Coordinates of C-alpha atoms in Angstrom, one line a residue:
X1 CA -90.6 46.9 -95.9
X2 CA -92.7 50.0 -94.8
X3 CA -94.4 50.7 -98.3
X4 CA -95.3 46.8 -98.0
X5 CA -97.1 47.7 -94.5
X6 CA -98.6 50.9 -95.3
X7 CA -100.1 49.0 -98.8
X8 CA -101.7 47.0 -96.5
X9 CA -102.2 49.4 -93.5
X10 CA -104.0 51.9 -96.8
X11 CA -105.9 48.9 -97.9
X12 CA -107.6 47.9 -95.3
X13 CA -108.3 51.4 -94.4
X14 CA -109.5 53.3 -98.3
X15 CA -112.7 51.3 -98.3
X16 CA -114.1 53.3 -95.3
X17 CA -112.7 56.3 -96.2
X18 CA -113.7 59.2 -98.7
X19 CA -112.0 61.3 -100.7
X20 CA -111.0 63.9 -98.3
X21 CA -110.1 61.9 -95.3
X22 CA -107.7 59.0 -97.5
X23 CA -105.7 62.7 -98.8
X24 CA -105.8 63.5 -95.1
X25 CA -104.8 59.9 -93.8
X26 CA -101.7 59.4 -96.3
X27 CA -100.3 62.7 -96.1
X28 CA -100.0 62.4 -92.0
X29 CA -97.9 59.3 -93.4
X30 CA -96.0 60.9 -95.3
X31 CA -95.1 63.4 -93.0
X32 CA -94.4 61.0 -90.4
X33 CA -92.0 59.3 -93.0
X34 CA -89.6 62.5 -93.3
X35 CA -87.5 63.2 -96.8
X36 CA -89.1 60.9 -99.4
X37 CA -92.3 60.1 -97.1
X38 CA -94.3 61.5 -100.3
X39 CA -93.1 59.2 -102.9
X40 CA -93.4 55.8 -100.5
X41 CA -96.9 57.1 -99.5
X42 CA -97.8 57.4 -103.3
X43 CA -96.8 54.2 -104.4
X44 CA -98.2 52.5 -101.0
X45 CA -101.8 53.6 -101.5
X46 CA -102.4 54.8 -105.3
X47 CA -103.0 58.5 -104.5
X48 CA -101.2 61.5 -106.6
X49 CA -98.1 63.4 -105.3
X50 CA -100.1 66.1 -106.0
X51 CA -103.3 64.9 -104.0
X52 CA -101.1 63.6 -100.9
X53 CA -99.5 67.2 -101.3
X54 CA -103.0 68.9 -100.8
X55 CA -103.5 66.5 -97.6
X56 CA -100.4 68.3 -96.3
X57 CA -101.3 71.7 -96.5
X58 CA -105.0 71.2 -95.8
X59 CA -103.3 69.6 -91.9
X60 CA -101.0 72.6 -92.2
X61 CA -103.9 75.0 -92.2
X62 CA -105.6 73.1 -89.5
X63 CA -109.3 74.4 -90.5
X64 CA -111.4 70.8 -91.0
X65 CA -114.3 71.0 -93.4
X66 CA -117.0 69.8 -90.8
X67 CA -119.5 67.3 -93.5
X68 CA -117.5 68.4 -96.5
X69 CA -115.7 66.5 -98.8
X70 CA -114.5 69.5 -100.6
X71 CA -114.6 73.2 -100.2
X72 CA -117.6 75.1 -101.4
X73 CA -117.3 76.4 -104.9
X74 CA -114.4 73.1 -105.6
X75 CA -115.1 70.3 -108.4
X76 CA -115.7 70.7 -112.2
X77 CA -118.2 73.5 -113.1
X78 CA -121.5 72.6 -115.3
X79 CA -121.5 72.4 -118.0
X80 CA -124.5 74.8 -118.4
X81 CA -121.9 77.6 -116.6
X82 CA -119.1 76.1 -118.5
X83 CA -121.1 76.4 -122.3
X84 CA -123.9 79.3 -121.5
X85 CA -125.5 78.7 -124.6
X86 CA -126.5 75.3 -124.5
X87 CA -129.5 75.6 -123.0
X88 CA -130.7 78.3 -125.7
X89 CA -129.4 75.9 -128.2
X90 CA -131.2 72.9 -127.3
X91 CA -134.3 74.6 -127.4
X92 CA -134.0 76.3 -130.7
X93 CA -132.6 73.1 -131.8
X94 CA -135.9 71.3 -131.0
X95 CA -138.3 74.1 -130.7
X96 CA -139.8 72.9 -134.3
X97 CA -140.4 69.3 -132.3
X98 CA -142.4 70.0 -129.1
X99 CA -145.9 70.0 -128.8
X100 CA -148.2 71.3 -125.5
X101 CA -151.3 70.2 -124.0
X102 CA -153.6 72.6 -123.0
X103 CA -154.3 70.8 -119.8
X104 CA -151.0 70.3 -118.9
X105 CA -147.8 72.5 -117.9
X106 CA -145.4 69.6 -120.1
X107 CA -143.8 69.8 -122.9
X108 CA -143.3 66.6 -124.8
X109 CA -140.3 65.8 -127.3
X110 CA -140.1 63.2 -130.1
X111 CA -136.2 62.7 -130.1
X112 CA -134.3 60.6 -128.1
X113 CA -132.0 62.1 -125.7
X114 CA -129.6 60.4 -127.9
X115 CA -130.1 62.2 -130.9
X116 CA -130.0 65.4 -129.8
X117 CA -126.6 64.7 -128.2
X118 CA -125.5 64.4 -131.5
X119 CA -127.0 67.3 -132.9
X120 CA -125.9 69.4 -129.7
X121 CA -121.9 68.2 -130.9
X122 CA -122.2 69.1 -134.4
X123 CA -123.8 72.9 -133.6
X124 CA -119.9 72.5 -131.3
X125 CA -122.0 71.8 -127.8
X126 CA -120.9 68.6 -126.6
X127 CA -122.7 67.0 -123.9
X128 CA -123.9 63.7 -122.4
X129 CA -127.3 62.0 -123.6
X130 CA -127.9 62.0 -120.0
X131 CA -127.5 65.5 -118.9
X132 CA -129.6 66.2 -121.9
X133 CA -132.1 64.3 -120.0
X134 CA -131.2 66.2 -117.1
X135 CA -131.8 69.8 -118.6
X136 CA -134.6 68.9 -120.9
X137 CA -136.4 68.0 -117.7
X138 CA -135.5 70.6 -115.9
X139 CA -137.2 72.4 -119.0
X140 CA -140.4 70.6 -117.9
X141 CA -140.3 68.6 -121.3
X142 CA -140.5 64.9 -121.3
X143 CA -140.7 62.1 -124.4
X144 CA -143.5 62.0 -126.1
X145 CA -144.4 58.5 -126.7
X146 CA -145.7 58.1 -130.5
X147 CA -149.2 56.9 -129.7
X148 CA -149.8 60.8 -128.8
X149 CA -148.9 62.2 -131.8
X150 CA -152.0 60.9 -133.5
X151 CA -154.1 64.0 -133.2
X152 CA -156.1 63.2 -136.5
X153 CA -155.6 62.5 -140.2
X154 CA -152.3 63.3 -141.0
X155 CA -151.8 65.3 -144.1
X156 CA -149.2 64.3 -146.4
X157 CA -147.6 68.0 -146.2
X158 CA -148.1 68.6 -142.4
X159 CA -144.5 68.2 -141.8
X160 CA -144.0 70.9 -144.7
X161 CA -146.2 73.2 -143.5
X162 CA -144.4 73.1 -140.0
X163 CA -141.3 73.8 -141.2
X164 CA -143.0 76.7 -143.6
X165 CA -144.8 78.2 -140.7
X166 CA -142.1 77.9 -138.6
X167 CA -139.6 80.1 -140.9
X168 CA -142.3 82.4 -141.4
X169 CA -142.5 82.8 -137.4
X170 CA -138.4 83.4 -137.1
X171 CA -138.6 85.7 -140.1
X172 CA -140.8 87.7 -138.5
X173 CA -139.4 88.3 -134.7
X174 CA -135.7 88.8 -136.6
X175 CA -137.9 91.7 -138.5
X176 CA -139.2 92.4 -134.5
X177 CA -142.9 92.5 -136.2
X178 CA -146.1 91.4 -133.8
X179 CA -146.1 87.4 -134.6
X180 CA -149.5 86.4 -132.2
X181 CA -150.8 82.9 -131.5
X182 CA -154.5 82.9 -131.1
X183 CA -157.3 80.2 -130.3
X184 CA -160.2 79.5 -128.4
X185 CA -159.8 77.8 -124.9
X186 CA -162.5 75.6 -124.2
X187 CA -165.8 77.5 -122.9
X188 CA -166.2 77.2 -119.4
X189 CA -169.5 76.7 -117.8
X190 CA -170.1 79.5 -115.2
X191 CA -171.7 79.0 -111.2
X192 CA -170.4 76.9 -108.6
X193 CA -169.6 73.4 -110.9
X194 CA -166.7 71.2 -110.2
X195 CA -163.8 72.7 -111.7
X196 CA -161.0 69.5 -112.0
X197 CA -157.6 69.9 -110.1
X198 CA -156.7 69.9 -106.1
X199 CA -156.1 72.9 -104.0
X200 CA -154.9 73.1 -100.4
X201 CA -158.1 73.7 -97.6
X202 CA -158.2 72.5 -94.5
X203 CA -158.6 68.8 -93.9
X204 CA -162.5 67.7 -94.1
X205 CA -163.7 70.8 -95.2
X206 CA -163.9 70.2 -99.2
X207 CA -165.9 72.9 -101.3
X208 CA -169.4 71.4 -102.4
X209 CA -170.4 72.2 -105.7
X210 CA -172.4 70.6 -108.4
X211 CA -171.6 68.1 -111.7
X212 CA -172.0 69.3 -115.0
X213 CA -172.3 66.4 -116.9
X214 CA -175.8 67.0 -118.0
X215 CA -175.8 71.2 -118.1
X216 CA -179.3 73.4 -119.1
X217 CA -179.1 75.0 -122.0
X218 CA -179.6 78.3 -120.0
X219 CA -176.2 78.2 -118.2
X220 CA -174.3 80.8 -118.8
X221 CA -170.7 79.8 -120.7
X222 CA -167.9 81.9 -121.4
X223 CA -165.3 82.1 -123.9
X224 CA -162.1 82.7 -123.4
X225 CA -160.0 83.6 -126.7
X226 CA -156.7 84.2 -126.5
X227 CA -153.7 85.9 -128.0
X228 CA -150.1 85.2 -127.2
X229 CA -147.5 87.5 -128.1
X230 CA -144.8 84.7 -129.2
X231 CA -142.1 87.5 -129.1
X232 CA -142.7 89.4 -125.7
X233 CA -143.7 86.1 -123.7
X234 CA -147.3 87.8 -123.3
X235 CA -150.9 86.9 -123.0
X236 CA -154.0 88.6 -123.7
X237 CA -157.4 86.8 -122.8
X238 CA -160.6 88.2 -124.2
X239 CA -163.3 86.7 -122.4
X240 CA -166.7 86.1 -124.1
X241 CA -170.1 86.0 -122.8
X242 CA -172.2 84.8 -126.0
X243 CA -170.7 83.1 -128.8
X244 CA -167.3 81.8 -130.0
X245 CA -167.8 83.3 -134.0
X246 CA -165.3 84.5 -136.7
X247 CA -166.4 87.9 -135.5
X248 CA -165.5 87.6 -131.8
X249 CA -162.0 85.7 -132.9
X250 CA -161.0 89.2 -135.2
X251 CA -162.4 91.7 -132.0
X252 CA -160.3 89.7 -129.8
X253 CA -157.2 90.6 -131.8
X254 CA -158.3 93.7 -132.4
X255 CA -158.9 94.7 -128.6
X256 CA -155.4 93.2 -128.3
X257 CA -154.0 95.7 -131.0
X258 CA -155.4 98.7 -129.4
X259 CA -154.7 97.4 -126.1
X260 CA -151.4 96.8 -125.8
X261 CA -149.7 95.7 -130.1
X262 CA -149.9 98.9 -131.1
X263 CA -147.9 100.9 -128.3
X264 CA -145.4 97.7 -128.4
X265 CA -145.1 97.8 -132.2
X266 CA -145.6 101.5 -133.4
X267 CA -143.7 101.2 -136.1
X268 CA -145.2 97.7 -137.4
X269 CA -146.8 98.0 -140.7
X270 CA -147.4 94.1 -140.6
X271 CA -148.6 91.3 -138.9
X272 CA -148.8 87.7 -138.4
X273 CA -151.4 85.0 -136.8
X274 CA -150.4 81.9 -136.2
X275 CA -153.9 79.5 -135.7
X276 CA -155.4 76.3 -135.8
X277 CA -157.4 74.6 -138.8
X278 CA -160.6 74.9 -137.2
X279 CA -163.4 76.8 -135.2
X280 CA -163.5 80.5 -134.9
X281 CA -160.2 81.2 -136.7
X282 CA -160.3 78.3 -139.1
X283 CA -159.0 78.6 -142.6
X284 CA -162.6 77.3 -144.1
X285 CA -164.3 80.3 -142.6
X286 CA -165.6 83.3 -144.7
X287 CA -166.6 85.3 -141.6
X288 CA -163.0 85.2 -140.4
X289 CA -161.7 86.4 -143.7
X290 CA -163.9 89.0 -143.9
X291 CA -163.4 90.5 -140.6
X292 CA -159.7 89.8 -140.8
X293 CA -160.1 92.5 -143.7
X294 CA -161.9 95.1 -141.7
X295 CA -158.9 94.9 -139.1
X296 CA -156.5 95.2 -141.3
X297 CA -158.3 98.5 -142.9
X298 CA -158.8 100.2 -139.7
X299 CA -155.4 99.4 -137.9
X300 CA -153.6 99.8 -141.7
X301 CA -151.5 96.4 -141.3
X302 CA -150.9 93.8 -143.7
X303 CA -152.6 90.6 -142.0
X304 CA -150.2 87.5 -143.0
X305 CA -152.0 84.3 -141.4
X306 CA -150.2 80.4 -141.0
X307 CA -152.7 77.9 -139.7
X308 CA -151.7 74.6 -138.9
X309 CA -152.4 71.4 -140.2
X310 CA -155.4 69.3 -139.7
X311 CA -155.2 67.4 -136.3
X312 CA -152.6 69.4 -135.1
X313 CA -154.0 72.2 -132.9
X314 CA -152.1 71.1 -130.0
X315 CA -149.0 72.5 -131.6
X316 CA -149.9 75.9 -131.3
X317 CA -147.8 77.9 -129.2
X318 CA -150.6 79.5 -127.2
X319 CA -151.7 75.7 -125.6
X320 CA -148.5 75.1 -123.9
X321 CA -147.6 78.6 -123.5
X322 CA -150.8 80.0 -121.8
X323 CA -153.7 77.9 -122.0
X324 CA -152.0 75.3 -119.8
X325 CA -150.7 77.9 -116.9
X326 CA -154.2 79.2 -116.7
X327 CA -155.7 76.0 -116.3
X328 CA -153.1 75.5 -113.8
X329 CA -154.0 79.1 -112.0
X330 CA -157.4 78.4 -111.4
X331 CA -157.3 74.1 -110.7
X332 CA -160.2 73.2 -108.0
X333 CA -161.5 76.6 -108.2
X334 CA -165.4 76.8 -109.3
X335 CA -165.9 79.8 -111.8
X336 CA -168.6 81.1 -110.1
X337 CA -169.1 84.1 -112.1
X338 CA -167.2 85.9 -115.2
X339 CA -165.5 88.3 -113.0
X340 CA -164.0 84.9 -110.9
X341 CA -162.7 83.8 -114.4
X342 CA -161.1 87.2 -115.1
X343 CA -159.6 87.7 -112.0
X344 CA -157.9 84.2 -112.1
X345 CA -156.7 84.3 -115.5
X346 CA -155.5 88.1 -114.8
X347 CA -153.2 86.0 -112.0
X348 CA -151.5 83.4 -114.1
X349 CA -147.8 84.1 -113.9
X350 CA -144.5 82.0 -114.7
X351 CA -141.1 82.0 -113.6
X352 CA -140.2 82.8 -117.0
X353 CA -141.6 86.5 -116.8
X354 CA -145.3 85.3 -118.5
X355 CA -147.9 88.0 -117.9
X356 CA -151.6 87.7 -119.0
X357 CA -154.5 90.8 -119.8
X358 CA -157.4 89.7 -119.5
X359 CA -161.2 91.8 -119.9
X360 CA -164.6 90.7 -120.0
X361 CA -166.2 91.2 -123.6
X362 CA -170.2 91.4 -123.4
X363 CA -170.8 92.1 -126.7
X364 CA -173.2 89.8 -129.1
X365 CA -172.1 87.8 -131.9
X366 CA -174.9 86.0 -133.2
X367 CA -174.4 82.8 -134.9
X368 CA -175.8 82.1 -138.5
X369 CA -174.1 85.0 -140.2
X370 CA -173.8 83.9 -144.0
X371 CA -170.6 85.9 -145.9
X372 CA -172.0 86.1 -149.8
X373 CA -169.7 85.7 -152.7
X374 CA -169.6 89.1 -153.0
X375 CA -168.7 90.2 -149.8
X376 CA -165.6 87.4 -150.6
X377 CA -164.4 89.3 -153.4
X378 CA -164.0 92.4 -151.7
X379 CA -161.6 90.9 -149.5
X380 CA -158.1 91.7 -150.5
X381 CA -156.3 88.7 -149.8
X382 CA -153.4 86.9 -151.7
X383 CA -152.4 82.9 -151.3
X384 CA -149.1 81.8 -151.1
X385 CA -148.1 79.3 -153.9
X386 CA -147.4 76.5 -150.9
X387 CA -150.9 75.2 -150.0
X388 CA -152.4 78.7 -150.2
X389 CA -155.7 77.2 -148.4
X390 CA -153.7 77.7 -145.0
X391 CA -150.9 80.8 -145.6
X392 CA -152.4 83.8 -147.2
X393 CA -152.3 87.7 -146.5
X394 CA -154.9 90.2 -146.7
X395 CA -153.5 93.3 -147.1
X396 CA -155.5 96.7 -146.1
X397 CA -157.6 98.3 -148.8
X398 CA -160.5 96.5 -149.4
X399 CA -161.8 95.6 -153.2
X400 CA -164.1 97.7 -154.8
X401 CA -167.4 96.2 -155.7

């Protein structure tokens, strides 16, 4: 029987062939068969009317597709161009999850790729635990193991106060008001030290420069504070040359606000600062309070401030969202002097439209500077009633004494 000889003619054959050239193969078959070659060719070799059809009029137009199994533009579309807003829903869907390093261009995610499959079908975006895989990397996020996410004593609220700060954050850009992340990289010694990181130079010609395991106390340090404007995908770098105080953290912002916030945000009659625990900006420190006040008098904005929990300072939008792209700028290059650091962190870029102001600030800000009970009083600022120690706003108008 011929369909008995083209079953085996087809099966000895399919295993060698792909998709294209078995459509190609049975409908020359079927062809060759006459009136009802289509239906014996079907049943011989397990391909679709409709696929042995295609092999017809793909030999009818005569035009092969030289290393193509299909034409260009054929096959299912992704599902990214399929559902546009999946990838904008998977990251507002675990937004309140990632954490940066400052050293590193990564993102790192605590849910399994699993889980957020799920989560993606109930918001009415199915997909795959493995193409979430695929576009969270993509993302240049990866799974944080849990060892990392000991930073430090966990509080009992710090969850809590994530979720707080985070609604406070979303609030705020709905409202389109200045939300700013600020911190203090970590100061950089200055001269021609060993900066970590590779860069491309021609092959036995490394820069030489010195160790600074051991530096004098006379080396010259700067400190770079920054400000990230969460909502515009901007950074503003405020480069110190003495020390890393309360005072220089509020002239930082400030030379951001009349820089740049208050032509963005004319209209903007408040604020809000989203910091660490600790250092310059931390919520023990008077001196930040109390210049935090003088800010708000002269630029006549309500200053509402979140800091997050102990330990958690990597969390902080500006680590993963500057700091670690300006690290990544100026790898293997020695910062040889403060206008080498400016220049560099002036350069950092992303493909994601990231720009970055930076200026030199040679100002002093002596250390030592004592804030007196009094002084505290003046300061107009009101707690919230959740943990009021780290969300508080100090409006503009001073206290009178």
């Amino acid at each position: 029987m011929p369909s008995e000889t083209l079953r085996r003619k087809f099966g000895a054959a399919w295993p060698h062939l792909d998709e294209r050239t078995r459509r190609i193969m049975a409908a020359s078959e079927a062809v060759s068969l006459g009136y009802g070659g289509v239906s014996i060719v079907s049943r011989a070799s397990g391909l679709s009317r409709k696929a042995i059809h295609k092999g017809m009029h793909e030999l009818e137009e005569g035009e092969p597709l030289v290393g193509r199994v299909r034409r260009p533009g054929a096959g299912r579309k992704s599902i990214t161009q399929s559902d546009p807003e999946l990838v904008q829903t998977l990251e507002r869907l675990i937004d309140e999850q990632t954490r940066g390093d400052p050293e590193s261009a990564l993102r790192w995610i605590c849910k399994s790729t699993r889980a957020i499959a799920r989560e993606l079908a109930e918001q009415d975006h199915p997909a795959s635990h493995v193409k979430v895989a695929q576009i969270l990397h993509d993302l240049d996020y990866s799974l944080q193991s849990n060892r990392k996410t000991e930073e430090g004593a966990d509080h009992p609220d710090r969850d809590a106060q994530f979720r707080h700060l985070n609604l406070t954050v979303k609030r705020y850009l709905r409202q389109r008001l200045p939300v700013i992340s600020v911190d203090t990289k970590k100061k950089e010694l200055i001269g021609n030290y060993r900066n970590a990181g590779q860069q491309w130079r021609a092959s036995g010609e490394p820069l030489h420069v010195q160790g600074h395991d051991f530096p004098g106390p006379d080396v010259p340090r700067a400190f770079p504070y920054g400000i990230y404007d969460i909502g515009r995908n901007a950074g503003f770098v405020n480069v110190g040359t003495d020390h890393d105080t309360g005072a220089f953290a509020v002239a930082s912002i400030r030379g951001w606000w009349r820089a740049e916030g208050r032509r963005l945000y004319p209209d903007a009659q408040k604020i809000l600062i989203t910091a660490d625990g600790g250092g310059s900006n931390g919520w023990r420190l008077r001196l930040w309070k109390l210049e935090l006040q003088r800010f708000a008098d002269q630029a006549g904005l309500t200053v509402a401030v979140r800091h997050f929990p102990p330990g958690t300072r990597k969390w902080n939008k500006i680590e993963h969202r500057l700091f670690s792209f300006i690290s990544s700028n100026w790898r293997g290059e020695p910062l040889r002097d403060y206008e080498t650091i400016v220049k560099l962190i002036a350069g950092t870029a992303t493909a994601k439209g990231l720009k970055v102001t930076c200026r030199l600030d040679r100002r002093k800000y002596p250390t030592g500077r004592n804030v007196s009970d009094e002084e505290m009083q003046r300061v107009n600022l009101e707690r919230d009633k959740f943990h009021g120690e780290w969300n508080y706003v100090i409006k503009p108008g001073a206290k009178a004494r």
